[in-house]
Amino acid sequence: MEKEKWIEEVFESTKGLQRQEPSPFLFEKVLSKIETEKGFHGSVLPGFKWALGVCMILIIAINVVSLGRANQKNSQEKEQVSEFNNSIVYNY
Amino acid sequence: MSDNENTPFKDIVEGHKTRVFNTIIGFVHNIEDAEDVTQEVFVEVYRSLNSFNRQSSLSTWIYRIAVNKSLDFLRKKNRKKRFGFIYSLLDKDGSRQYDQPHFEHPGVLMENKEKSSILFLAIEQLSEKQKTAFVLFHLEELSQKEIAEIMNISPKAVESLIQRAKATLRVKLGKLYKNQGI
């Protein structure tokens, strides 16, 4: 029964809890956070998004051009090899 | 932002800050963390004020944000604690401490400090729903109807959550009583 009494006392220990007050500068701190967020979303992020978009397009374009050139080079080499083979066969 | 532009928002902050702050203390058990979460709550209120649909009262809506932000904070803290535990396994002497000491609520009477910190320790082990119902009922002394509106469930469900929370706490406190040889 001691145990039950103790548990009840633990439950009752927060009765009459004195209310706590947040910092007197809470409103100013909230405003400062809002302003920081606005600045971040309003100026840095859109600029960053644009730059990121341009970079992505450039990377894709460079890749496409390089692939095209590589294919062209490949087919030219193939042509040269087959011409060379033909000439060997012909000479032989 | 001009001062005139902020007046209604300032009124909202001034009118709700104490209740919000004390509710959050009941969840996070740390005054500095409660300050940070309170700021986040009002930033969210400012951000979402236009989408507030007035289906519930403004204070119910703000309470709901406060509860959600508190639970988000606790989830993040628990994730960090898990990483901390893994890190301590890799640590040579394993002596790092990631658990904060027991919380002593500054508003509790001196003679109740020890028992209330035991209660706060036990509350930390409740499930999110039981914790929410218990904190709002037992610490914030809200009615079951108000809690039901905040949690978006029926008053009957709130009653059941409070009963289950109390039963769980009794078991946890019973074990603490045995272990500590009180």
Coordinates of N, CA and C in Angstrom, one line a residue, chain A residues 2-4 6-24 26-31 33-35 37-38, chain B residues 1 6 9-10 17-19 21-22 35 39 43 46-47 105-108 112 115-116 118-119 134 138-140 169-170 173-174 177 182:
Chain A
E2 N 2.1 1.1 0.5 CA 3.0 2.2 0.5 C 3.3 2.6 -0.9
K3 N 3.4 1.6 -1.8 CA 3.7 1.8 -3.2 C 2.6 2.6 -3.9
E4 N 1.4 2.2 -3.6 CA 0.2 2.9 -4.2 C 0.2 4.4 -3.8
W6 N 2.7 6.2 -2.8 CA 3.8 6.9 -3.4 C 3.5 7.2 -4.9
I7 N 2.9 6.3 -5.6 CA 2.5 6.6 -7.0 C 1.5 7.7 -7.1
E8 N 0.5 7.7 -6.1 CA -0.4 8.8 -6.1 C 0.2 10.2 -5.9
E9 N 1.2 10.1 -5.0 CA 2.0 11.4 -4.7 C 2.8 11.9 -5.9
V10 N 3.3 10.9 -6.7 CA 4.0 11.3 -7.9 C 3.1 11.9 -8.9
F11 N 1.9 11.4 -9.0 CA 0.8 11.9 -9.9 C 0.5 13.4 -9.4
E12 N 0.4 13.5 -8.1 CA -0.1 14.8 -7.6 C 1.0 15.9 -7.6
S13 N 2.3 15.4 -7.8 CA 3.4 16.3 -7.6 C 3.4 17.5 -8.6
T14 N 2.7 17.5 -9.6 CA 2.7 18.6 -10.6 C 1.4 19.5 -10.4
K15 N 0.7 19.2 -9.4 CA -0.5 20.0 -9.1 C -0.1 21.4 -8.7
G16 N -0.8 22.4 -9.1 CA -0.4 23.8 -8.8 C 0.9 24.3 -9.4
L17 N 1.1 23.7 -10.6 CA 2.3 24.0 -11.3 C 2.3 25.5 -11.7
Q18 N 3.4 26.2 -11.3 CA 3.5 27.7 -11.6 C 3.8 27.9 -13.1
R19 N 3.0 28.7 -13.8 CA 3.2 28.9 -15.2 C 4.5 29.6 -15.4
Q20 N 5.2 29.2 -16.5 CA 6.5 29.8 -16.9 C 6.3 30.8 -18.0
E21 N 7.1 31.9 -18.0 CA 7.0 32.9 -19.1 C 8.1 32.7 -20.1
P22 N 7.8 32.8 -21.3 CA 8.9 32.7 -22.3 C 9.7 34.0 -22.3
S23 N 10.8 34.1 -23.1 CA 11.6 35.3 -23.2 C 10.8 36.5 -23.5
P24 N 11.1 37.6 -22.8 CA 10.3 38.9 -23.1 C 10.6 39.3 -24.6
L26 N 10.4 37.3 -27.2 CA 9.9 36.2 -28.0 C 9.4 36.8 -29.4
F27 N 8.6 37.8 -29.3 CA 8.0 38.3 -30.6 C 9.1 38.8 -31.5
E28 N 10.1 39.5 -31.0 CA 11.2 40.0 -31.8 C 12.0 38.8 -32.4
K29 N 12.2 37.8 -31.6 CA 12.9 36.6 -32.1 C 12.1 35.9 -33.2
V30 N 10.8 35.8 -33.1 CA 10.0 35.2 -34.1 C 10.0 36.1 -35.4
L31 N 9.9 37.4 -35.2 CA 10.0 38.3 -36.4 C 11.3 38.1 -37.1
K33 N 13.2 35.5 -37.2 CA 13.2 34.2 -37.9 C 12.4 34.3 -39.2
I34 N 11.3 35.0 -39.1 CA 10.4 35.2 -40.3 C 11.2 35.9 -41.4
E35 N 11.9 37.0 -41.0 CA 12.6 37.8 -41.9 C 13.8 37.0 -42.5
E37 N 13.9 33.8 -42.9 CA 13.3 32.9 -43.9 C 12.9 33.5 -45.2
K38 N 12.3 34.7 -45.0 CA 11.9 35.5 -46.2 C 13.0 35.8 -47.1
Chain B
M1 N 9.0 44.4 -42.4 CA 7.6 44.4 -41.9 C 7.4 45.7 -41.1
N6 N 2.2 44.3 -38.4 CA 2.4 43.2 -37.5 C 1.4 43.2 -36.3
F9 N -0.8 40.1 -35.7 CA 0.1 38.9 -35.4 C 0.7 39.1 -34.0
K10 N 1.1 40.3 -33.7 CA 1.7 40.5 -32.3 C 0.7 40.2 -31.2
K17 N 1.3 33.1 -26.1 CA 2.7 32.7 -25.8 C 2.9 31.9 -24.5
T18 N 2.2 32.3 -23.5 CA 2.4 31.6 -22.2 C 1.8 30.2 -22.2
R19 N 0.6 30.0 -22.8 CA 0.0 28.7 -22.8 C 0.8 27.8 -23.7
F21 N 4.0 28.1 -24.6 CA 5.3 27.8 -24.0 C 5.2 26.7 -22.9
N22 N 4.2 26.8 -22.0 CA 4.0 25.8 -21.0 C 3.6 24.5 -21.5
E35 N 11.8 27.1 -25.6 CA 11.9 28.5 -26.2 C 12.0 28.4 -27.7
Q39 N 9.2 29.5 -30.6 CA 9.5 30.4 -31.7 C 9.0 29.7 -33.0
V43 N 6.3 31.0 -35.9 CA 6.7 31.2 -37.3 C 5.7 30.5 -38.2
Y46 N 2.5 32.3 -38.3 CA 2.6 33.4 -39.3 C 2.5 32.9 -40.7
R47 N 3.2 31.8 -41.0 CA 3.3 31.3 -42.4 C 1.9 30.7 -42.8
H105 N 11.1 20.8 -13.3 CA 10.3 21.9 -13.8 C 10.4 23.1 -12.8
P106 N 10.8 24.3 -13.3 CA 11.0 25.4 -12.4 C 9.7 25.8 -11.7
G107 N 8.6 25.4 -12.2 CA 7.3 25.9 -11.6 C 6.8 24.9 -10.6
V108 N 7.5 23.8 -10.3 CA 7.0 22.9 -9.3 C 7.5 23.3 -7.9
N112 N 8.1 19.0 -4.1 CA 7.6 18.1 -5.1 C 8.6 17.8 -6.2
K115 N 9.7 14.1 -7.0 CA 8.6 13.2 -7.5 C 8.2 13.7 -8.8
S116 N 8.2 15.0 -9.1 CA 7.7 15.5 -10.4 C 8.7 15.1 -11.5
I118 N 10.5 12.4 -11.5 CA 10.2 11.0 -11.8 C 9.0 10.9 -12.7
L119 N 8.0 11.7 -12.5 CA 6.8 11.7 -13.3 C 7.2 12.1 -14.8
F134 N -2.3 13.0 -22.0 CA -2.0 13.1 -20.6 C -1.4 14.5 -20.3
H138 N -3.4 16.5 -17.8 CA -2.9 16.6 -16.4 C -2.1 17.8 -16.1
L139 N -1.3 18.3 -17.1 CA -0.4 19.4 -16.9 C -1.1 20.7 -17.3
E140 N -1.7 20.7 -18.5 CA -2.4 21.9 -19.0 C -3.8 22.1 -18.5
L169 N 1.6 4.6 -16.9 CA 2.4 5.3 -15.9 C 2.5 4.6 -14.6
R170 N 1.3 4.0 -14.2 CA 1.3 3.3 -12.9 C 2.3 2.1 -12.9
L173 N 5.9 3.5 -13.0 CA 6.2 4.1 -11.7 C 6.4 2.9 -10.7
G174 N 5.6 1.9 -10.8 CA 5.7 0.7 -9.9 C 7.1 0.1 -10.0
Y177 N 9.6 2.3 -8.4 CA 9.5 2.2 -7.0 C 10.3 1.0 -6.5
I182 N 12.4 2.6 -3.0 CA 11.9 3.8 -2.3 C 10.9 3.3 -1.2

